[in-house]
Short mmCIF file of C-alpha atoms and ligand atoms in Angstrom, two decimals:
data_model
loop_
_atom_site.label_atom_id
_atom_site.label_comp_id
_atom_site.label_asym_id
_atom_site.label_seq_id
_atom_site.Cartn_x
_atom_site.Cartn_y
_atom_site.Cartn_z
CA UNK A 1 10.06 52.85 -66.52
CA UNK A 2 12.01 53.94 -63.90
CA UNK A 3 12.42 57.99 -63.73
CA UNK A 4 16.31 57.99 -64.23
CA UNK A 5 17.88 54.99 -66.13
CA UNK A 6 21.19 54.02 -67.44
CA UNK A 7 23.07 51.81 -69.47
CA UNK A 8 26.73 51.05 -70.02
CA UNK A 9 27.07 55.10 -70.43
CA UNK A 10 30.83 56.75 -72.06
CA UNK A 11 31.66 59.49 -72.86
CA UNK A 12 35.28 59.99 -74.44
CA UNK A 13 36.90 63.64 -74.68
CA UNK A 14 39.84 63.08 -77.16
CA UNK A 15 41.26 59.69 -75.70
CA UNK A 16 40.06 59.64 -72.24
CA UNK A 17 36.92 58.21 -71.01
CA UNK A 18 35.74 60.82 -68.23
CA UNK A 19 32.48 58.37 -67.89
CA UNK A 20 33.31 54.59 -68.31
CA UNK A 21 31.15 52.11 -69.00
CA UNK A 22 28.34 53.76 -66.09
CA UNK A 23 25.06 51.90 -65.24
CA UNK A 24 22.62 52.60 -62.96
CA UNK A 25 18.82 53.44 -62.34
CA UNK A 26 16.89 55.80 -60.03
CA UNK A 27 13.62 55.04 -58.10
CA UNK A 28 10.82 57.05 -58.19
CA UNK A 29 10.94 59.72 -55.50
CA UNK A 30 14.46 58.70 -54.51
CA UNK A 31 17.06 61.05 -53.35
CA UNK A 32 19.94 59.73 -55.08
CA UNK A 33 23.55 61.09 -54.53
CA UNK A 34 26.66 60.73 -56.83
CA UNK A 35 29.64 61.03 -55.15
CA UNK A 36 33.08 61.32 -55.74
CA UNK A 37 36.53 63.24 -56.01
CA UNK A 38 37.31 66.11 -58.31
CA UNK A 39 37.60 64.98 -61.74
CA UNK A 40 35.46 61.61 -61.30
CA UNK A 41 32.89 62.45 -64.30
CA UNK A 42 29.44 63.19 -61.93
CA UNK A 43 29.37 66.16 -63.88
CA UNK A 44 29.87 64.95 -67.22
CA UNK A 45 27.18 62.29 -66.33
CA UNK A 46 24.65 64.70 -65.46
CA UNK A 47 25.40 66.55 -68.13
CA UNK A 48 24.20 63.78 -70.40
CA UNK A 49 21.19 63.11 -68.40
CA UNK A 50 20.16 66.66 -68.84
CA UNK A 51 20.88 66.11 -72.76
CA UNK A 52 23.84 69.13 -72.89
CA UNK A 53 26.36 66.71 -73.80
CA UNK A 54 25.52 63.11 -76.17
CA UNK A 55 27.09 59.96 -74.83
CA UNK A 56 29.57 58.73 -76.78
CA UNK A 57 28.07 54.98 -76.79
CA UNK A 58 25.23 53.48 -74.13
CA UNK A 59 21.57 54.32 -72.93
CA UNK A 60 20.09 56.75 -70.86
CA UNK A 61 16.67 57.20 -70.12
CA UNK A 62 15.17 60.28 -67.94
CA UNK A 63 11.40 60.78 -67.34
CA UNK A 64 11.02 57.58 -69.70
CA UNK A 65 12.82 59.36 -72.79
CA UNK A 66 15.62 58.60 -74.34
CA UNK A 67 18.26 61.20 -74.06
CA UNK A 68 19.48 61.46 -77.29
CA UNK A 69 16.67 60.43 -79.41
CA UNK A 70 14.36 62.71 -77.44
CA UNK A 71 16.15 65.67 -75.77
CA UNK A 72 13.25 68.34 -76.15
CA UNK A 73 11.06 65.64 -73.90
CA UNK A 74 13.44 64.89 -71.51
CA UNK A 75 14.28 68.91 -71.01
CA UNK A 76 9.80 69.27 -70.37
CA UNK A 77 10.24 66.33 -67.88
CA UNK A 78 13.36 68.03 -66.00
CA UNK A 79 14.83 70.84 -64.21
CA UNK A 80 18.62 71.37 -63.56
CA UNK A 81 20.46 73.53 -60.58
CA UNK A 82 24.26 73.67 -62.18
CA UNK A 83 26.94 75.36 -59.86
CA UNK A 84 26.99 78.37 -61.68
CA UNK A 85 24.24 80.71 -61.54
CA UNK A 86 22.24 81.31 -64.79
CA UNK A 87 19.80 83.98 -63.30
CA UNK A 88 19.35 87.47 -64.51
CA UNK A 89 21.11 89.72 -62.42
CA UNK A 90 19.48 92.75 -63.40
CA UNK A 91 16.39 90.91 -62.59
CA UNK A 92 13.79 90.52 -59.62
CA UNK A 93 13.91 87.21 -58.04
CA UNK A 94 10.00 87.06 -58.57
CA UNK A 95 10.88 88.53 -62.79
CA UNK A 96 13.64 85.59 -62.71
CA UNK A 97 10.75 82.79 -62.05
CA UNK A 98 8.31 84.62 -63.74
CA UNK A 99 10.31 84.42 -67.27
CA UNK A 100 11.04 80.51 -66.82
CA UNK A 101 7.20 79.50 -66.38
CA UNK A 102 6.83 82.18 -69.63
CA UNK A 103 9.40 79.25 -71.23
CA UNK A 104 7.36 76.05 -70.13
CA UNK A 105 4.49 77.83 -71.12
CA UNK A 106 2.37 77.94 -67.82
CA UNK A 107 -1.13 79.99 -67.69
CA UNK A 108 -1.02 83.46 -65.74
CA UNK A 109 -2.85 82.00 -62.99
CA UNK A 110 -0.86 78.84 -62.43
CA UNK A 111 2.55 81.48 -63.22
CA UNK A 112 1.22 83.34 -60.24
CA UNK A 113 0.40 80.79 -57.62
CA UNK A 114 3.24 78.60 -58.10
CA UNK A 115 5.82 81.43 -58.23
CA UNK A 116 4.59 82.69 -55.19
CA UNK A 117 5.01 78.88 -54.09
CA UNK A 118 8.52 78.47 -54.81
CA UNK A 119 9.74 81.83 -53.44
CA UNK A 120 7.78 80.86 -49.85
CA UNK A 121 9.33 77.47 -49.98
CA UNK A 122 13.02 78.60 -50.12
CA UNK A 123 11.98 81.46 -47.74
CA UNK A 124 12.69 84.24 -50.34
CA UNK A 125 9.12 85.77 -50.52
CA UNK A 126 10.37 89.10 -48.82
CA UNK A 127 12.75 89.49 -51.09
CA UNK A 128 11.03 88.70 -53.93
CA UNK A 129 11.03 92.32 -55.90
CA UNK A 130 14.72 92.86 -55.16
CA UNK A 131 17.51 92.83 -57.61
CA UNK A 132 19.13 89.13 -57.75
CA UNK A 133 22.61 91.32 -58.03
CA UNK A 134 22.24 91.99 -54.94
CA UNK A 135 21.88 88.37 -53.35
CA UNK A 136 23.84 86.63 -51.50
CA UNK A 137 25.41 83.32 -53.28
CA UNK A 138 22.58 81.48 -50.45
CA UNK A 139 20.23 83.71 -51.56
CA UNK A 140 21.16 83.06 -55.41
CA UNK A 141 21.00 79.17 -54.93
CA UNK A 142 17.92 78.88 -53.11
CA UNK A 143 16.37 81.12 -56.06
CA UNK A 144 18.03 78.74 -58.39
CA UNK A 145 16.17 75.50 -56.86
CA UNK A 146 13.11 77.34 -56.52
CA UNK A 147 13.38 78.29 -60.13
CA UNK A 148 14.40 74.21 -61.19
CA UNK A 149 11.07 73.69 -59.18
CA UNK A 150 8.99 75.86 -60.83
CA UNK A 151 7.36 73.59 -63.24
CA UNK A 152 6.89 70.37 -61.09
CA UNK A 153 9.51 68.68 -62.92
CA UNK A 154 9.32 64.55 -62.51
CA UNK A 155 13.07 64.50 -62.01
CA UNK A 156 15.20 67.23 -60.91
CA UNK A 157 19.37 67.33 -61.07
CA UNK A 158 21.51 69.41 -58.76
CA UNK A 159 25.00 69.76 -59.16
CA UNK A 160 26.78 70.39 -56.07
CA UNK A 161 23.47 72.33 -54.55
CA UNK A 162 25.24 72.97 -51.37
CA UNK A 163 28.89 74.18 -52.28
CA UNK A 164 30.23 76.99 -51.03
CA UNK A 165 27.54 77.85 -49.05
CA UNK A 166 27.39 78.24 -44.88
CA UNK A 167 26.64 75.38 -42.84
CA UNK A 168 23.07 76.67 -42.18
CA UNK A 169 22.40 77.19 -45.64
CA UNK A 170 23.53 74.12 -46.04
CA UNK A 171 20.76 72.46 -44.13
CA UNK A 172 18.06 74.83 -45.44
CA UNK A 173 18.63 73.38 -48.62
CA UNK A 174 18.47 69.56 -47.79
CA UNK A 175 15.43 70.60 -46.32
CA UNK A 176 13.87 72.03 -49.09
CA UNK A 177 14.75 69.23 -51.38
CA UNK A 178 13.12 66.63 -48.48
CA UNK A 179 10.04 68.81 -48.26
CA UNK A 180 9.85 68.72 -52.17
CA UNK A 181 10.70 65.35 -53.03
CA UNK A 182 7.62 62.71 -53.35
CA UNK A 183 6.72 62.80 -56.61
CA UNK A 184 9.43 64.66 -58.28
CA UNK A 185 13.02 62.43 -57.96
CA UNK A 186 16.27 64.08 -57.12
CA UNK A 187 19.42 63.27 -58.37
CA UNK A 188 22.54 65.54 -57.09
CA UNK A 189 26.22 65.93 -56.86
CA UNK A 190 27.95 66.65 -53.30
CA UNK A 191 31.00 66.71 -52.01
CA UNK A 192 29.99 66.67 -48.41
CA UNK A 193 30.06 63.31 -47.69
CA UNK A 194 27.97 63.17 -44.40
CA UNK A 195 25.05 65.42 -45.34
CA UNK A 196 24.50 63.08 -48.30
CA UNK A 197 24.88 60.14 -45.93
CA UNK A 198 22.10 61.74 -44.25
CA UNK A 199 19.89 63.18 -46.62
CA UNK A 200 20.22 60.80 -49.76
CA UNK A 201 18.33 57.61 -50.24
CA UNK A 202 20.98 55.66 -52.29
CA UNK A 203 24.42 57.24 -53.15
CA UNK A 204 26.87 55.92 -55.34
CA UNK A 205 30.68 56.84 -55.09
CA UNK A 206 32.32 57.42 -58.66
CA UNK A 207 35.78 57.31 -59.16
CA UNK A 208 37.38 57.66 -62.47
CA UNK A 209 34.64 57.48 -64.47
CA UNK A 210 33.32 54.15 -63.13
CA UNK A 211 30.81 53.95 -60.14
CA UNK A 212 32.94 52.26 -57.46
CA UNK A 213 29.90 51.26 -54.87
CA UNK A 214 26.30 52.31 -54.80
CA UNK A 215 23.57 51.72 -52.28
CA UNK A 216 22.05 53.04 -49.40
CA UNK A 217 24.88 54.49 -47.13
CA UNK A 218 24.15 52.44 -44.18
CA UNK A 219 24.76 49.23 -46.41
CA UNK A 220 27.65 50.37 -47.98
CA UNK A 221 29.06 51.39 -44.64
CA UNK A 222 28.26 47.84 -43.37
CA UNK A 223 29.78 46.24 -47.15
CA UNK A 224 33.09 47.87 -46.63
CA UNK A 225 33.48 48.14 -43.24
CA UNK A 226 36.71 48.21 -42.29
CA UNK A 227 38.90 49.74 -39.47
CA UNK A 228 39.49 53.02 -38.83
CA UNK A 229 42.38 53.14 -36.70
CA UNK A 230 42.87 57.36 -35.36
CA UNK A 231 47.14 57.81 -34.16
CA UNK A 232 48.66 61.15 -32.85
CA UNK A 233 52.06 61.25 -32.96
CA UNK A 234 54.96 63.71 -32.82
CA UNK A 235 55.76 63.85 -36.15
CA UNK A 236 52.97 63.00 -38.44
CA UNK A 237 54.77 64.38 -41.87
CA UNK A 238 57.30 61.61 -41.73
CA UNK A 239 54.74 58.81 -40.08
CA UNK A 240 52.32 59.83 -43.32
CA UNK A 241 54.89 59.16 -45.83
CA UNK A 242 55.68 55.48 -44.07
CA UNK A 243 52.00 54.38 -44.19
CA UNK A 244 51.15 52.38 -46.68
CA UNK A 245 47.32 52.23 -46.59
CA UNK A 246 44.47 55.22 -47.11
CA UNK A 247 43.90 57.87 -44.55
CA UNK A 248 43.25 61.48 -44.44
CA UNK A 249 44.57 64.01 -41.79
CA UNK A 250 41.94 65.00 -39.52
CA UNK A 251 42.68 67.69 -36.63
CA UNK A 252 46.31 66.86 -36.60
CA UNK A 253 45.48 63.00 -36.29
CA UNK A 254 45.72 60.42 -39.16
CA UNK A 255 42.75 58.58 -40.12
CA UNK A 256 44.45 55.14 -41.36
CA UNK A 257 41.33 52.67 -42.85
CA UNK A 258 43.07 48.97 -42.63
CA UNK A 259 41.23 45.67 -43.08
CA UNK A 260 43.44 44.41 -39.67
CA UNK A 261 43.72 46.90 -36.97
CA UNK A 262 45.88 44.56 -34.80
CA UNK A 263 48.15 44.57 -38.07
CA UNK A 264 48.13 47.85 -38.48
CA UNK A 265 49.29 48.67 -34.66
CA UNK A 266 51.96 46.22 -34.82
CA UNK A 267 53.31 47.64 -37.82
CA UNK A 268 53.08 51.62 -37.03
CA UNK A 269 55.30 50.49 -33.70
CA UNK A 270 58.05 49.16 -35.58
CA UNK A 271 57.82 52.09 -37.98
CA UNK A 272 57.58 54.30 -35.25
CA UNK A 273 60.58 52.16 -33.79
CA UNK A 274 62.46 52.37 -37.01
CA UNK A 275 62.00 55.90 -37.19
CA UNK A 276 61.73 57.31 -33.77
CA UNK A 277 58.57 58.74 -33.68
CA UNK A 278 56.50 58.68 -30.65
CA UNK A 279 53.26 57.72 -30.54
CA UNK A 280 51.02 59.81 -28.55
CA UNK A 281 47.38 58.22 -29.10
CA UNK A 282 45.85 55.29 -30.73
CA UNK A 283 41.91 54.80 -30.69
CA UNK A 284 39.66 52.66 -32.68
CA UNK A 285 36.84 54.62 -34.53
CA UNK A 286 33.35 53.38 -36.08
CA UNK A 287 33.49 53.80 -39.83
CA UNK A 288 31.11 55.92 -41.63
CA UNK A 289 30.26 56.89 -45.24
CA UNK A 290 33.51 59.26 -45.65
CA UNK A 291 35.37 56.49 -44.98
CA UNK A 292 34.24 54.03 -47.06
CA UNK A 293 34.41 57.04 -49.42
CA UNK A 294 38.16 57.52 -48.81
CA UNK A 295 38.65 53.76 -49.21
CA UNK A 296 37.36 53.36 -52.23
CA UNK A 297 38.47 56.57 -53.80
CA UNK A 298 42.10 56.56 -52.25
CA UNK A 299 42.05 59.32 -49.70
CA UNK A 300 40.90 62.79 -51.29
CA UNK A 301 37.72 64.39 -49.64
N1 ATP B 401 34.62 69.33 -72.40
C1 ATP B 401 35.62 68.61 -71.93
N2 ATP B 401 36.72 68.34 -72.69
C2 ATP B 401 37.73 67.60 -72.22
N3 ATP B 401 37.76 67.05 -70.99
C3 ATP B 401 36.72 67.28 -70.19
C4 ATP B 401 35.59 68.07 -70.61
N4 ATP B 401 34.70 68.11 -69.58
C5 ATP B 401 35.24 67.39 -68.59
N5 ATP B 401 36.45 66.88 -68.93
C6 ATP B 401 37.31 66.03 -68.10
O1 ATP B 401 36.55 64.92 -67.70
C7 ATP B 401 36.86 64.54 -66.35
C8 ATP B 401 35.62 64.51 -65.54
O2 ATP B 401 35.16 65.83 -65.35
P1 ATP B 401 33.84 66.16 -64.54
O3 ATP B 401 33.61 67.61 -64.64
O4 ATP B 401 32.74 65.27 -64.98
O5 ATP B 401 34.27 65.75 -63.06
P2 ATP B 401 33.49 65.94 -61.70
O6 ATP B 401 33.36 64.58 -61.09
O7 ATP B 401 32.26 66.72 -61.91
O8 ATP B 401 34.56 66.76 -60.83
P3 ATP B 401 34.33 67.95 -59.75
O9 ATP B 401 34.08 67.28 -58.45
O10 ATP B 401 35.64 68.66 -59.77
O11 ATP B 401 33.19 68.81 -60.22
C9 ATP B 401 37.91 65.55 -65.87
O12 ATP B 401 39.17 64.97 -66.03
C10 ATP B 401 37.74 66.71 -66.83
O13 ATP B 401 38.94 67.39 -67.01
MG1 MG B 402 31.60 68.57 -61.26
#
């Protein structure tokens, strides 16, 4: 069975669905990315997959258990990075780790050699006996994945590993979960569009509790191509409120994404006509992942 699996997933708070009607499976030793805007339900969904919340009708299945008929499995099969830290503060980094392979029940000897294996492969081994209080929030994260490492889990969740964190850190983590990956399959959250473009496998893009798209980004970049028409002007404020298609403001430039660039010229001339705005630049751009994100999901990044 495939490591993450699901099936026509809801789940309903009062009388809105923040998951609707979700299906999708993971491949063994896949990267796979869930993307979307605030609000779209990736959290909710991963919340079910890492049994803290039950569906409210379908199937999932993680590490070949059923999520709801088998939750103490699934939790031995997983581990889970959530946004907010859940380490002891008042705790070593090396105590923090030492205390969750206490929990799955690993011998002294394997306790010692893997925690020492975890802290080396997020590059916190010098700074293993200090007080996590006194990390940094890169510092705190990195010991987070190290600790959802710990016990070789066969899939392991992440949501929104990178956030917040410094461009550097940033790519320290992807690296980490590329160097880990093989046997253990990662499914995460991310708001940053291109590094998951990059770094995941498959992504899909969720949007209102329904997955919108999903595949690898280079096919859904070729599936929705469009046109991604870039236009300076003088007065962008009224120009953005006389567009009628997607785009996002980008260093004082709209992004417009339009099936017909030709169209699309035509028509910002006569509004810029109607109007008197002046056009100041017009270039064509190649689309890429955020854009078929912002297509599909109406313009928020
Ligand atoms: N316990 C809850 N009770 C009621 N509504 C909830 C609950 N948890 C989440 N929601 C709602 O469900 C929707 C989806 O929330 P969710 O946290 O899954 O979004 P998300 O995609 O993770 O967003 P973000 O990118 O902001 O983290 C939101 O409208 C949210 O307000
Ligand atoms: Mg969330």
């Amino acid at each position: 069975m495939k490591p993450i699996l699901v099936q026509n997933l809801y789940k309903k708070f009062d009388q809105f669905f923040a998951v609707n009607d979700v299906s999708f499976e993971v491949e063994s030793g896949e990267i796979f990315g869930l993307l979307g805007p605030n609000g779209a339900g990736k959290t909710t969904t991963i919340k079910i997959l890492v049994t803290l919340l039950r569906p409210t009708k379908g199937k999932a299945f993680v590490a070949g258990y059923d999520v709801t008929k088998n939750p103490g499995m699934v939790r031995k099969n997983i581990g889970v990075v959530f946004q907010d830290t859940t380490l002891e503060l008042d705790f070593t980094a090396r105590e923090n780790l030492e205390f969750h392979a206490r929990l799955y029940g690993m011998s002294d000897e394997e306790r010692k050699r893997r925690v020492d294996e975890v802290l080396s492969l997020v590059e916190l081994s010098d700074d293993a006996d200090k007080l996590v209080k006194n990390f940094s929030g890169g510092m705190k994260r990195r010991l987070e994945i190290a600790r959802g490492l710990l016990h070789f889990p066969k899939v392991l969740f992440l949501d929104e590993p990178t956030l917040g964190l410094d461009a550097r850190t940033r790519r320290k983590i992807w690296k980490y979960l590329k160097e880990f990956k093989g046997e253990t399959t990662i499914m995460l959250t991310t708001h940053y569009i291109e590094e998951a473009e990059r770094m995941c496998e498959r992504v899909a893009i969720m949007h209102k509790g329904k997955i919108v798209a999903m595949d690898k980004p280079a096919s859904l970049v070729k599936e929705f191509e469009g046109e991604v028409v870039v236009v300076k002007a003088d007065n962008i404020d009224k120009l953005k409120n006389k567009l009628q298609v997607n785009f996002i403001e980008r260093n004082g430039k709209i992004e417009a994404f339009v099936d017909n660039a030709e169209k699309f010229i035509a028509k910002l001339f006569e509004i810029a006509r109607n109007e008197k705005i002046s056009i100041e630049e017009i270039s064509l751009k190649k689309s890429s992942l955020e854009d078929v994100y912002v297509r599909l999901t109406g313009g928020e990044v």
